[in-house]
Short mmCIF file of C-alpha atoms and ligand atoms in Angstrom, two decimals:
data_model
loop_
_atom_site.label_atom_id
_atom_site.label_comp_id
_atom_site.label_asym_id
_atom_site.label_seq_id
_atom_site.Cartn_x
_atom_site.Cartn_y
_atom_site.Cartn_z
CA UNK P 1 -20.94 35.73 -8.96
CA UNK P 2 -19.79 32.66 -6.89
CA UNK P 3 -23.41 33.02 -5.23
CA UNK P 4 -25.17 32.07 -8.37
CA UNK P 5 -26.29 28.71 -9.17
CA UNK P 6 -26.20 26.55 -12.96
CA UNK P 7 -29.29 25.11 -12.83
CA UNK P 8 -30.23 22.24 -14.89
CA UNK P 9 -33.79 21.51 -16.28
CA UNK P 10 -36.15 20.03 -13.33
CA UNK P 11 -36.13 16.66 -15.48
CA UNK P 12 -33.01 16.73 -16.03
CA UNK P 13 -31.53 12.93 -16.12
CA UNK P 14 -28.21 12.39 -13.62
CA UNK P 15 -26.90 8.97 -14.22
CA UNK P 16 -24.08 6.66 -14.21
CA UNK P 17 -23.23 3.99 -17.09
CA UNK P 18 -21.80 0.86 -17.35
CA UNK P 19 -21.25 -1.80 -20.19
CA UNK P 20 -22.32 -5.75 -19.38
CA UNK P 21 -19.00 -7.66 -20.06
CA UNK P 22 -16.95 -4.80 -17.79
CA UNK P 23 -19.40 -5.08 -14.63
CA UNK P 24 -20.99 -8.65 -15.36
CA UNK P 25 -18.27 -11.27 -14.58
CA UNK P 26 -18.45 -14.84 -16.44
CA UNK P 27 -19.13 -13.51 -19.95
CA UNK P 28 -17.48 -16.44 -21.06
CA UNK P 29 -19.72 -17.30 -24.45
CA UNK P 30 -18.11 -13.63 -26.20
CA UNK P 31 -15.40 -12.70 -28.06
CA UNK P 32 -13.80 -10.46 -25.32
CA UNK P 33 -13.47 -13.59 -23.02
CA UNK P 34 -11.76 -15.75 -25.60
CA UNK P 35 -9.27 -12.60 -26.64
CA UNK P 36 -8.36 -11.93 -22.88
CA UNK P 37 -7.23 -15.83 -22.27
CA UNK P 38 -4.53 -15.31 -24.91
CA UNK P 39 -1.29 -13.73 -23.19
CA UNK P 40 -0.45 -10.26 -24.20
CA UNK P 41 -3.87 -9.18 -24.82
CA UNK P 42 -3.94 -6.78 -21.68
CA UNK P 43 -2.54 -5.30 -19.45
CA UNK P 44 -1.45 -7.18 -16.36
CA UNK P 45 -2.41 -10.51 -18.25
CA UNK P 46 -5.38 -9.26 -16.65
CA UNK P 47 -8.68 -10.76 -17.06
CA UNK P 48 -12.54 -9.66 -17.30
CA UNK P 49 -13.07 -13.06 -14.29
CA UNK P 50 -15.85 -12.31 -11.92
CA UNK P 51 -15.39 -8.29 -13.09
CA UNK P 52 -17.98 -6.58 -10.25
CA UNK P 53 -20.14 -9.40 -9.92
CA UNK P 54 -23.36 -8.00 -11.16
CA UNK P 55 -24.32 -11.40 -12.72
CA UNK P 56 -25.00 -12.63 -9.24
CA UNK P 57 -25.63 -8.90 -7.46
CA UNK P 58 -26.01 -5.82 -9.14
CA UNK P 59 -28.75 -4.43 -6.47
CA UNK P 60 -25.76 -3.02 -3.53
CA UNK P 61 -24.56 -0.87 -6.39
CA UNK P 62 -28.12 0.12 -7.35
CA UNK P 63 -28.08 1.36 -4.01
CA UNK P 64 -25.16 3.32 -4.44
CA UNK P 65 -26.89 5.23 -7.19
CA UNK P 66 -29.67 5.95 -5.11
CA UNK P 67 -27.22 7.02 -2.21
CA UNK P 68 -25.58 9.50 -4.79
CA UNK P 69 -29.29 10.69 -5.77
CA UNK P 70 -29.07 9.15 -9.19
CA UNK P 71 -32.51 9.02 -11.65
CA UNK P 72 -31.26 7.33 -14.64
CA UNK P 73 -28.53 4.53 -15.32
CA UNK P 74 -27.18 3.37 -18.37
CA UNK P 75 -26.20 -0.60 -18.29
CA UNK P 76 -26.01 -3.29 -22.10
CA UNK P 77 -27.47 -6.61 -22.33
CA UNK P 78 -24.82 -9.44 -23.28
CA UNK P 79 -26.12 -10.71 -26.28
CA UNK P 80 -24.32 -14.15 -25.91
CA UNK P 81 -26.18 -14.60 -22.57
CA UNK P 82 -29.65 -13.97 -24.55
CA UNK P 83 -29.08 -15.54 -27.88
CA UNK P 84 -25.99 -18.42 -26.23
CA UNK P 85 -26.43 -20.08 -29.72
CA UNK P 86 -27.71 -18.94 -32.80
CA UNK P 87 -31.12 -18.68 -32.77
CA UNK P 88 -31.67 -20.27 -29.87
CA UNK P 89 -32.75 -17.89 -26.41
CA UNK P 90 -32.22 -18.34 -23.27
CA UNK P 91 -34.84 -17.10 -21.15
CA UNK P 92 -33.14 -17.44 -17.42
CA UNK P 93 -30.80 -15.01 -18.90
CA UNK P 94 -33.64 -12.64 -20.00
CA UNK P 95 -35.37 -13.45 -16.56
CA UNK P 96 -31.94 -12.11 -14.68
CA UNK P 97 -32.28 -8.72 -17.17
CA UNK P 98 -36.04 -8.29 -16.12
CA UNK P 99 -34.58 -8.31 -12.42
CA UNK P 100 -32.17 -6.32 -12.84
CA UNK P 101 -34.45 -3.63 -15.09
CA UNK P 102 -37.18 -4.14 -12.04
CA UNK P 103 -34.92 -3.47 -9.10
CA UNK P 104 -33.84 0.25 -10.93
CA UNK P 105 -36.93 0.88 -11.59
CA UNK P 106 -38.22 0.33 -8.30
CA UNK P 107 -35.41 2.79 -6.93
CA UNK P 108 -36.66 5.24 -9.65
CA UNK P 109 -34.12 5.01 -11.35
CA UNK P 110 -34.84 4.76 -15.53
CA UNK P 111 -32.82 2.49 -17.38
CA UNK P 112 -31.36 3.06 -20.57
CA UNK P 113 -30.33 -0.06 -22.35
CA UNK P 114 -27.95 -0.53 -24.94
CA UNK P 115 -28.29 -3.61 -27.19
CA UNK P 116 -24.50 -3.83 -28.06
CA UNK P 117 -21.37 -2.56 -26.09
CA UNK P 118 -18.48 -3.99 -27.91
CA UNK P 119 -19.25 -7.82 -27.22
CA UNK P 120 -20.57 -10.58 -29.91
CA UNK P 121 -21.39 -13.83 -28.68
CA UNK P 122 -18.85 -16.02 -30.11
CA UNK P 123 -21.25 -17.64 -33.03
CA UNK P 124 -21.30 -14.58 -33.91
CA UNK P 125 -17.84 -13.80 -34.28
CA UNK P 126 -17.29 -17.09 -35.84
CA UNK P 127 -19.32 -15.47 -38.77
CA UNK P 128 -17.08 -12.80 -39.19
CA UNK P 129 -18.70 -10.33 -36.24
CA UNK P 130 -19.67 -6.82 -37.74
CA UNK P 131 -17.77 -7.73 -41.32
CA UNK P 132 -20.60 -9.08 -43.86
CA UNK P 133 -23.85 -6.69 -43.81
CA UNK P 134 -26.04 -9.40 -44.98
CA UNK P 135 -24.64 -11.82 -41.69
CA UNK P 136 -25.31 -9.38 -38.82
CA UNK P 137 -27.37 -6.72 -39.55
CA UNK P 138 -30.95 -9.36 -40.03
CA UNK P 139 -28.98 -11.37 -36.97
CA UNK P 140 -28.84 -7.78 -34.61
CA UNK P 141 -32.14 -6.66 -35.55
CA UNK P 142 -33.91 -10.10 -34.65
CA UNK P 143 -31.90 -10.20 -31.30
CA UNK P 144 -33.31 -6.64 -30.77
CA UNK P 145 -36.87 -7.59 -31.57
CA UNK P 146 -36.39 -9.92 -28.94
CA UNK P 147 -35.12 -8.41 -26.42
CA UNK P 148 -38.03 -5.18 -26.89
CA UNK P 149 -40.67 -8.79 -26.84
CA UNK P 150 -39.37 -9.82 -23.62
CA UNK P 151 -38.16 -6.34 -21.60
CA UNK P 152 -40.29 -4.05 -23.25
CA UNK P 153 -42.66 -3.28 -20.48
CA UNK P 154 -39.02 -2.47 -18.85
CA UNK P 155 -37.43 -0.02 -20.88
CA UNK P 156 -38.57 2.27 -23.55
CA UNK P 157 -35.15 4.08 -23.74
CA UNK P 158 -32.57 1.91 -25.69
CA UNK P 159 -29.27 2.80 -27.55
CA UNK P 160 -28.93 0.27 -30.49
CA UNK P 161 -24.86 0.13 -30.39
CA UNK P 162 -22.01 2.30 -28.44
CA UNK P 163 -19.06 3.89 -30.62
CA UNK P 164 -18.95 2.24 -33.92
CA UNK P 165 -15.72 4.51 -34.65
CA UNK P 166 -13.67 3.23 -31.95
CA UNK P 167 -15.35 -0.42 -32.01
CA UNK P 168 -13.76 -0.31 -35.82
CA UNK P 169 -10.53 1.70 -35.58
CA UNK P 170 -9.30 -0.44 -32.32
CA UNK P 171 -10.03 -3.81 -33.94
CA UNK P 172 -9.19 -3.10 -37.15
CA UNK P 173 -6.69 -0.54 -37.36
CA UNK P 174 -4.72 -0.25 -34.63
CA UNK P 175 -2.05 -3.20 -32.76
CA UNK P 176 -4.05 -5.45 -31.23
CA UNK P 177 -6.11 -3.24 -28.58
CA UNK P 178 -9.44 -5.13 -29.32
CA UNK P 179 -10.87 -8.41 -31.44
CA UNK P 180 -10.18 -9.11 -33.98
CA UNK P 181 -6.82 -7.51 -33.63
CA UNK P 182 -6.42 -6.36 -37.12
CA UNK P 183 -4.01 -3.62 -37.68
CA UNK P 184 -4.36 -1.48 -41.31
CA UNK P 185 -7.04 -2.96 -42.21
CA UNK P 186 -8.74 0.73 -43.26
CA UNK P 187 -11.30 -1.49 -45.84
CA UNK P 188 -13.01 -3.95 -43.36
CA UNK P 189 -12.98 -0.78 -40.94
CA UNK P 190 -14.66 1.04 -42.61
CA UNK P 191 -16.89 -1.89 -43.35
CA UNK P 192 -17.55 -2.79 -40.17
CA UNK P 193 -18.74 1.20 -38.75
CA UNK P 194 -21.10 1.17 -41.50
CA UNK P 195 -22.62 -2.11 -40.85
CA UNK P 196 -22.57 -1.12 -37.28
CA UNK P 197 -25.06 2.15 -38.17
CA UNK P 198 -27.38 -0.39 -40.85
CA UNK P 199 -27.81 -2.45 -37.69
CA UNK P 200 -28.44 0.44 -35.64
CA UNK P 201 -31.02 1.35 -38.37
CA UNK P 202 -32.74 -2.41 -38.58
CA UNK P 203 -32.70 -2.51 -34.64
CA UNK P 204 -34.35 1.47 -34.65
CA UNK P 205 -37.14 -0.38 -36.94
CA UNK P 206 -37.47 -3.80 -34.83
CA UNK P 207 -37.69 -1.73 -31.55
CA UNK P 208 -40.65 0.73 -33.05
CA UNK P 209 -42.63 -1.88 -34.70
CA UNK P 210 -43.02 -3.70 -31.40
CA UNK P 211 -42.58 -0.24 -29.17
CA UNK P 212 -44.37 2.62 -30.40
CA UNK P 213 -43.20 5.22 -27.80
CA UNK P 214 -39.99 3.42 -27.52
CA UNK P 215 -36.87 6.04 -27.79
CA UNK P 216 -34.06 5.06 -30.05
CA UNK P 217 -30.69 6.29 -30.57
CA UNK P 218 -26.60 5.20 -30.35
CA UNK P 219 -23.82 6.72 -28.52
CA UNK P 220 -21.00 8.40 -30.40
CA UNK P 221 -18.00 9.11 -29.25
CA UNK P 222 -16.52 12.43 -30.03
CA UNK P 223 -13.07 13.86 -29.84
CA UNK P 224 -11.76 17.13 -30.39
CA UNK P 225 -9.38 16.77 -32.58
CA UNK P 226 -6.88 19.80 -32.32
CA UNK P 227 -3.58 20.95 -34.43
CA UNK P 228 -0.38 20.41 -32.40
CA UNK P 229 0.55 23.74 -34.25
CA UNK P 230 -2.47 25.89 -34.81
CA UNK P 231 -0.44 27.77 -37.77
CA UNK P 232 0.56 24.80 -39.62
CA UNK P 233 -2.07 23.95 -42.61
CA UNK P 234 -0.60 20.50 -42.68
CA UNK P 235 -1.34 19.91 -39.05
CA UNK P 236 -4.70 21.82 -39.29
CA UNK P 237 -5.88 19.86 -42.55
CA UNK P 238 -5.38 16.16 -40.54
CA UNK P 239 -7.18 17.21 -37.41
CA UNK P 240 -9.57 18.34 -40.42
CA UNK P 241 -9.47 15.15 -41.90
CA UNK P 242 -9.71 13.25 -38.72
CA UNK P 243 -12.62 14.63 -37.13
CA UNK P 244 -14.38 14.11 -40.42
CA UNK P 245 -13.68 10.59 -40.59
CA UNK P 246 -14.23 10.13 -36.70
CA UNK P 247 -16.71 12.48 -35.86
CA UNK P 248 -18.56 14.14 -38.80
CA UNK P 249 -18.75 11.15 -41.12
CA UNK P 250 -20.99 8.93 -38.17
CA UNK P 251 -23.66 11.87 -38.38
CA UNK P 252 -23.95 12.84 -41.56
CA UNK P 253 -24.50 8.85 -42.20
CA UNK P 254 -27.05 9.21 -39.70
CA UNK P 255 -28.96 12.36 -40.35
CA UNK P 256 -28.81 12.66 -44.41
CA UNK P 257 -28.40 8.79 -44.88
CA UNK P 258 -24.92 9.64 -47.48
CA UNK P 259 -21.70 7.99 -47.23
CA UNK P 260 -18.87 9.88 -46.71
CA UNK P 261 -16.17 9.25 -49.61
CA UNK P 262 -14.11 8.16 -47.47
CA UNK P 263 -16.23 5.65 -45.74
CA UNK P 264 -16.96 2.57 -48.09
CA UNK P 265 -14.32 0.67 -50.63
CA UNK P 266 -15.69 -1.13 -53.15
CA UNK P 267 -19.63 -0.97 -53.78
CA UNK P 268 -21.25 0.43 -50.33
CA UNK P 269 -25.15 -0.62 -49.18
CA UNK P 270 -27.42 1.66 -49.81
CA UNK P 271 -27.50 4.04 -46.84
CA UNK P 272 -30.75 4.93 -47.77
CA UNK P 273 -32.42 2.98 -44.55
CA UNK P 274 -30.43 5.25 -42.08
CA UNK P 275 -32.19 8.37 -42.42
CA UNK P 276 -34.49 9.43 -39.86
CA UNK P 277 -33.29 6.57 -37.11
CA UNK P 278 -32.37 8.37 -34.44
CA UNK P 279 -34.96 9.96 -31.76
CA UNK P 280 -32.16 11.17 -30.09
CA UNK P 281 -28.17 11.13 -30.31
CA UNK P 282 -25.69 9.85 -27.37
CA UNK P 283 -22.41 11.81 -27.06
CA UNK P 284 -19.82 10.01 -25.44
CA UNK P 285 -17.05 12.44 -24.70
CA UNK P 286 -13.66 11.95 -22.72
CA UNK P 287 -10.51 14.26 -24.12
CA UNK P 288 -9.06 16.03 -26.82
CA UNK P 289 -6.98 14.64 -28.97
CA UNK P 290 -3.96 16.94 -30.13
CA UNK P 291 -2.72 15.68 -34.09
CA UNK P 292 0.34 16.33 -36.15
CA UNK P 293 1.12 15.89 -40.23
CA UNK P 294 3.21 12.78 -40.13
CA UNK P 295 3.73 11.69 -43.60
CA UNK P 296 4.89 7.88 -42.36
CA UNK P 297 0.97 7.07 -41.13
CA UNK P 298 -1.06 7.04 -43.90
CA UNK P 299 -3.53 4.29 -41.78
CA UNK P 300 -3.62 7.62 -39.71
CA UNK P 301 -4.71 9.87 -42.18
CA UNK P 302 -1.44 10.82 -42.20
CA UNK P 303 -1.89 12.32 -38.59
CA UNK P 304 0.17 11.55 -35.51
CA UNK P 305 -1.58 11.35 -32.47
CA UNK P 306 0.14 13.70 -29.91
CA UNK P 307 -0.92 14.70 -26.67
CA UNK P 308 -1.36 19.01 -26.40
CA UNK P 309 1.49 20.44 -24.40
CA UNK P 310 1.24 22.01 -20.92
CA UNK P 311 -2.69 19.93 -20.52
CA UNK P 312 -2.75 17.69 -17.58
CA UNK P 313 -3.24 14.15 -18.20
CA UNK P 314 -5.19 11.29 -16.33
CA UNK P 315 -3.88 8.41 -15.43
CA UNK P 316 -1.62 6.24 -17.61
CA UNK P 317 -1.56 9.13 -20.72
CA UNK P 318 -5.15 8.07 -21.12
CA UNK P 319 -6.47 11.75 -22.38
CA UNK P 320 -5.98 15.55 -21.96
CA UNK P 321 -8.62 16.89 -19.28
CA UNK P 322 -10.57 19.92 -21.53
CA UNK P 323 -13.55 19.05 -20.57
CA UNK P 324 -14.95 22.26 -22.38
CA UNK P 325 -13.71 20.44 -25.74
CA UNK P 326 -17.33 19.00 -25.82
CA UNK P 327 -18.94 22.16 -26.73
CA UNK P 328 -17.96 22.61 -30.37
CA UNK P 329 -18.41 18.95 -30.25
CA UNK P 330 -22.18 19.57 -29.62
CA UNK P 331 -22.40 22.73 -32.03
CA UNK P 332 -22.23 19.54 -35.14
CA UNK P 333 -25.22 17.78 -33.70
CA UNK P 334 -27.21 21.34 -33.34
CA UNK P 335 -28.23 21.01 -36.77
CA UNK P 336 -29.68 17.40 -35.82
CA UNK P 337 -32.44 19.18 -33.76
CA UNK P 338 -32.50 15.89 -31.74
CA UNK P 339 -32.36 15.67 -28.06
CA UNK P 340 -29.11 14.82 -26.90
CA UNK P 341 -27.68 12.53 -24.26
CA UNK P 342 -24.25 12.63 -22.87
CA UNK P 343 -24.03 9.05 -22.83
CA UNK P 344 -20.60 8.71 -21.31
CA UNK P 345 -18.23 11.10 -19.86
CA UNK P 346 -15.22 10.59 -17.14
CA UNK P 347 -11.42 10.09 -16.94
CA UNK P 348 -9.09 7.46 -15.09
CA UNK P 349 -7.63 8.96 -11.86
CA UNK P 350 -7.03 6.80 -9.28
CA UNK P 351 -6.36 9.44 -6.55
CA UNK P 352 -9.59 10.93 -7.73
CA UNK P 353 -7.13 14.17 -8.02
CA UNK P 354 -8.54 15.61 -11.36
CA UNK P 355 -11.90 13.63 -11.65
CA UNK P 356 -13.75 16.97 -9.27
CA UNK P 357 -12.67 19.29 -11.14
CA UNK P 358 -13.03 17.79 -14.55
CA UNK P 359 -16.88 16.78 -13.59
CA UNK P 360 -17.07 20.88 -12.44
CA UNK P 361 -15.75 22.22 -15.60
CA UNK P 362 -17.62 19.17 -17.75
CA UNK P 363 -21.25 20.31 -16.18
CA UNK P 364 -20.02 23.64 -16.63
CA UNK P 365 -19.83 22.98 -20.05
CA UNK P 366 -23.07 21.56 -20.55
CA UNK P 367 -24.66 23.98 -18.68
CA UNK P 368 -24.16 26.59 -21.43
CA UNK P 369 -24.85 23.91 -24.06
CA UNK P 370 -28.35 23.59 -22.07
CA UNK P 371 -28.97 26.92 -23.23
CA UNK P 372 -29.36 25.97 -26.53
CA UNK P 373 -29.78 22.67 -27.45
CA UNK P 374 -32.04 19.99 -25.94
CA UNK P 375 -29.49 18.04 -23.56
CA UNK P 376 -31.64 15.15 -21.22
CA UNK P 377 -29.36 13.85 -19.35
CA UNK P 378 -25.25 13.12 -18.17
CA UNK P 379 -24.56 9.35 -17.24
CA UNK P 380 -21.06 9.30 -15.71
CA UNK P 381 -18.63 6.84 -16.75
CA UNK P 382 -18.60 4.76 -14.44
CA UNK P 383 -20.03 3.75 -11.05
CA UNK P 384 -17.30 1.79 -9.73
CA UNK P 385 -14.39 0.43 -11.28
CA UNK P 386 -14.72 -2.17 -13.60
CA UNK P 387 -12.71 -4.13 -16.25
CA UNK P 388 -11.23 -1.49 -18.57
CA UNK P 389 -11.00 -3.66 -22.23
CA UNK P 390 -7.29 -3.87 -22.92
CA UNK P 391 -6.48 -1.63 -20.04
CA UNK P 392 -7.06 -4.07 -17.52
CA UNK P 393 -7.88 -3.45 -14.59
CA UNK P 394 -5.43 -0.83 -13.90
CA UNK P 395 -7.37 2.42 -15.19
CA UNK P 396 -9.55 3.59 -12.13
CA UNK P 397 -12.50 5.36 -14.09
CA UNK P 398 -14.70 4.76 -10.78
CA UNK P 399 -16.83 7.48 -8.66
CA UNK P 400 -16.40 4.58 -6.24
CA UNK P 401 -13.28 2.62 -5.70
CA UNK P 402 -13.67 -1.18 -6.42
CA UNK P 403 -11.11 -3.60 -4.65
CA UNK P 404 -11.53 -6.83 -6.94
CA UNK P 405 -9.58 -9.16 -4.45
CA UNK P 406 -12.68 -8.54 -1.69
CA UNK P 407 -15.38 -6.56 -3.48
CA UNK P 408 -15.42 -3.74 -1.31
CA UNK P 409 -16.62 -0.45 -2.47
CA UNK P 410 -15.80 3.02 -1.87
CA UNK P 411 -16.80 5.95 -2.42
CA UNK P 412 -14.15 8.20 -3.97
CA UNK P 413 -14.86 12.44 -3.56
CA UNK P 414 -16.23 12.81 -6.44
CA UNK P 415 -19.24 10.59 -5.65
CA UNK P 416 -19.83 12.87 -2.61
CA UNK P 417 -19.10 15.89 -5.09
CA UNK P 418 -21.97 14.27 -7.75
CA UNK P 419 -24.43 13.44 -4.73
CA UNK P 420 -24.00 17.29 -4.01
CA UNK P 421 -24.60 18.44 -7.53
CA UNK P 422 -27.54 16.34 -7.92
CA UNK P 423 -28.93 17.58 -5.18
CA UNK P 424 -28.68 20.70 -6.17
CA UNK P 425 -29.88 20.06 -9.21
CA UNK P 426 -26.95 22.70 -10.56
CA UNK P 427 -23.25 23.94 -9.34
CA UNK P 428 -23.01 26.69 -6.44
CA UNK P 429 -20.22 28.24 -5.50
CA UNK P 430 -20.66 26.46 -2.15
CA UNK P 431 -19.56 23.23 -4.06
CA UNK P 432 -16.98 24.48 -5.90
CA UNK P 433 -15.44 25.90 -2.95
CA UNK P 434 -15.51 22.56 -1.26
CA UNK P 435 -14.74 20.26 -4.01
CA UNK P 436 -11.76 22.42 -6.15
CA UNK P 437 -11.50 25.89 -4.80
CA UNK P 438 -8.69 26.61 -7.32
CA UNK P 439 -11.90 26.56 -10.26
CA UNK P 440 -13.99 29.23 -8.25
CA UNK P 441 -12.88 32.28 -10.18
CA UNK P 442 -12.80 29.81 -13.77
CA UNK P 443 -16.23 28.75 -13.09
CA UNK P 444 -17.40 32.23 -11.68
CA UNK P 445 -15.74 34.72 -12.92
CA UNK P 446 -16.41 38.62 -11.59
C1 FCB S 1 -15.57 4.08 -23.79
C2 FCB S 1 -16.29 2.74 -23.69
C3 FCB S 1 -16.50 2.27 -22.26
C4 FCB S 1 -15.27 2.50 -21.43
C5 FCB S 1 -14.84 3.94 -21.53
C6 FCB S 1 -13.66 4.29 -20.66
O1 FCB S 1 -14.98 4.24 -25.04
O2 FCB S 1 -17.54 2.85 -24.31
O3 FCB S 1 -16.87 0.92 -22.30
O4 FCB S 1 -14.26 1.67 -21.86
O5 FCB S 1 -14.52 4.23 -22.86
#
């Protein structure tokens, strides 16, 4: 078997992604930048500073995605550097996007752009950020109208917002891991996703009015969310719970335009304008998450996050690698019938010691979810390293190493072992056997 080859479709889109405010440097007009001046913030006391300098240079790491073979790239446009004050554009900012959009495309490389990756320009937040419907979802859908206006010839591929689920749960439910820092605070959580996807929806209908072949969707993150003790109801009714409120309750918002129960206190929008926004869905996927009953965490859904035993983890605890945990992740969008993107995927491993194998077993993965569902395209997460959020700069999530004291890049294995698979245009047994021999007989079994 080891002779055979995975193929991917011939179109098939092999990326990389990044997010503005981790790669930019100088975002200093967001939220982000104010939270990380205030000590205990993150890690290290660390700061987003200079981050990889792409403000001033992105084009030597555009290179590096043309070294690896690379066709597609995911990167997010600061809004604070388009829209510095309300209302008011800036268009050298817009002219440094167009630039940057140009140079890709003149590598062949197709950008996808996403309008909002965690970041508000500070007006913004000043008005409460995601909070009051009737604030930002006019405010996002105008800044999207622009930026289609001015970049449109550019880009016809754009995800509206990344991860309203963990945008909401880490500022407003758990200790202080994001802006606003709210802790228990289920009610303006639950606010905030769902004002997230009616500003997804107002952006979907700014981008097509102006863009009429323009493709639209978000990236969701999914976990698998998995009982400690597989024969305990208790623990299997909170990973029920959980991926319902995490997972489920994000699509069915999307697809059939309802509420979950769960989702809104009080009296909810009507989610009528969500239905039929998406031209395609974004999966961001990095580990499983293992859950327990805990009747003390009723912010929690009365679940305990555990980690599963005997599962490797990257670095730092981040996640389990179970790469395969995507696939019943996929199975909920199947009824979607939309093409789907894995907009995000990758680990933190500094040593690069688990990041082969977990790309290996990941395409694996999709490979059989190819099969059956309309998957475009894999954008790894992340080129280089970059400024993790809370997490500093310690977590390594880079094909290529990044030394922020000199800038120097480089490449880790597994950008040799993605230059090799997208060459290929599939896994061989030839690349396995170089890149983690110990997954031959996993990957080809017989
Ligand atoms: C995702 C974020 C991305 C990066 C990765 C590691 O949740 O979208 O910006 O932080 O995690």
């Amino acid at each position: 078997m080891a002779d055979a080859t995975f193929y991917f479709p011939a179109d098939f889109k092999w990326g990389t992604a990044t997010a503005a405010h981790q790669v930019e440097g100088q975002n200093t007009n967001n939220q982000w930048w104010a939270w990380e001046q205030a000590p205990g913030h993150i890690q290290n006391g660390d700061r987003s500073g200079d981050a990889c300098g792409w403000w001033q240079d992105a084009e030597p790491d555009f290179d590096r995605m043309v070294e690896m073979g690379c066709n597609a790239h995911r990167l997010s446009i600061e809004w604070s550097r388009i829209e510095p004050r309300e209302g008011r554009f800036d268009s050298a900012a817009v002219g440094r996007y167009r630039a940057m959009l140009l140079s890709l495309r003149r590598r062949g490389i197709e950008p996808m752009v996403t309008l909002h990756h965690f970041t508000n320009p500070q007006w913004l937040e000043e008005r409460g950020g995601w909070e009051h419907t009737d604030v930002v979802v006019p405010l996002f859908a105008r800044y999207a109208a622009r930026v289609v206006k001015d970049m449109g010839d550019l880009c016809d591929l754009w995800c509206t917002v990344n991860e309203p689920n963990i945008y909401a749960s880490l500022g407003y439910l758990s200790d202080h891991r994001m802006p606003p820092g709210l802790t228990n605070r289920l009610d303006k959580a639950m606010a905030v996703m769902c004002n997230m996807l009616l500003g997804h929806a107002a952006a979907y209908r700014a981008l097509h009015e102006r863009q009429s072949l323009a493709r639209v969707g978000l990236a969701h993150h999914m976990r698998l969310f998995q009982p400690l003790h597989p024969s305990s109801l208790a623990d299997r009714t909170v990973a029920c719970l959980l991926d319902g409120a995490f997972n489920r309750d994000i699509l069915n918002a999307l697809l059939h335009g309802r509420w979950s129960l769960a989702m809104w206190r009080g009296r909810p929008p009507s989610p009528r304008p969500l239905r039929g926004t998406l031209d395609w869905v974004g999966v961001n996927y990095y580990s499983r998450q293992g859950v327990a009953f805990d009747r003390a965490s009723p912010a929690t859904l009365f679940a305990r996050l555990v980690n599963m035993p005997d599962v490797p983890l990257s670095d730092f605890g981040y996640g389990d690698i179970h790469p395969e945990g995507i696939l019943p992740l996929l199975k909920l969008l199947a009824a979607g019938r939309l093409p789907v993107y894995i907009t995000e995927s990758g680990l933190p491993d500094a040593d690069d010691r688990l990041r082969p194998g977990f790309i290996l077993r990941q395409l694996r993965a999709l490979w059989s979810a190819v099969q059956f569902q309309l998957i475009q395209g894999y954008y790894h997460w992340t080129l280089t390293d970059n400024f993790e959020w809370g997490e500093g700069w310690r977590m390594k999530f880079g094909l290529y190493a990044f030394d922020a004291s000199t800038g120097i890049r480089t490449p880790r294995r597994s950008a040799l072992l993605y230059r090799d698979i997208i060459r290929r245009n599939g896994i061989d047994g030839d690349i396995v056997r170089e890149y983690a021999p110990e997954l031959v007989e996993q990957l080809f079994p017989g």
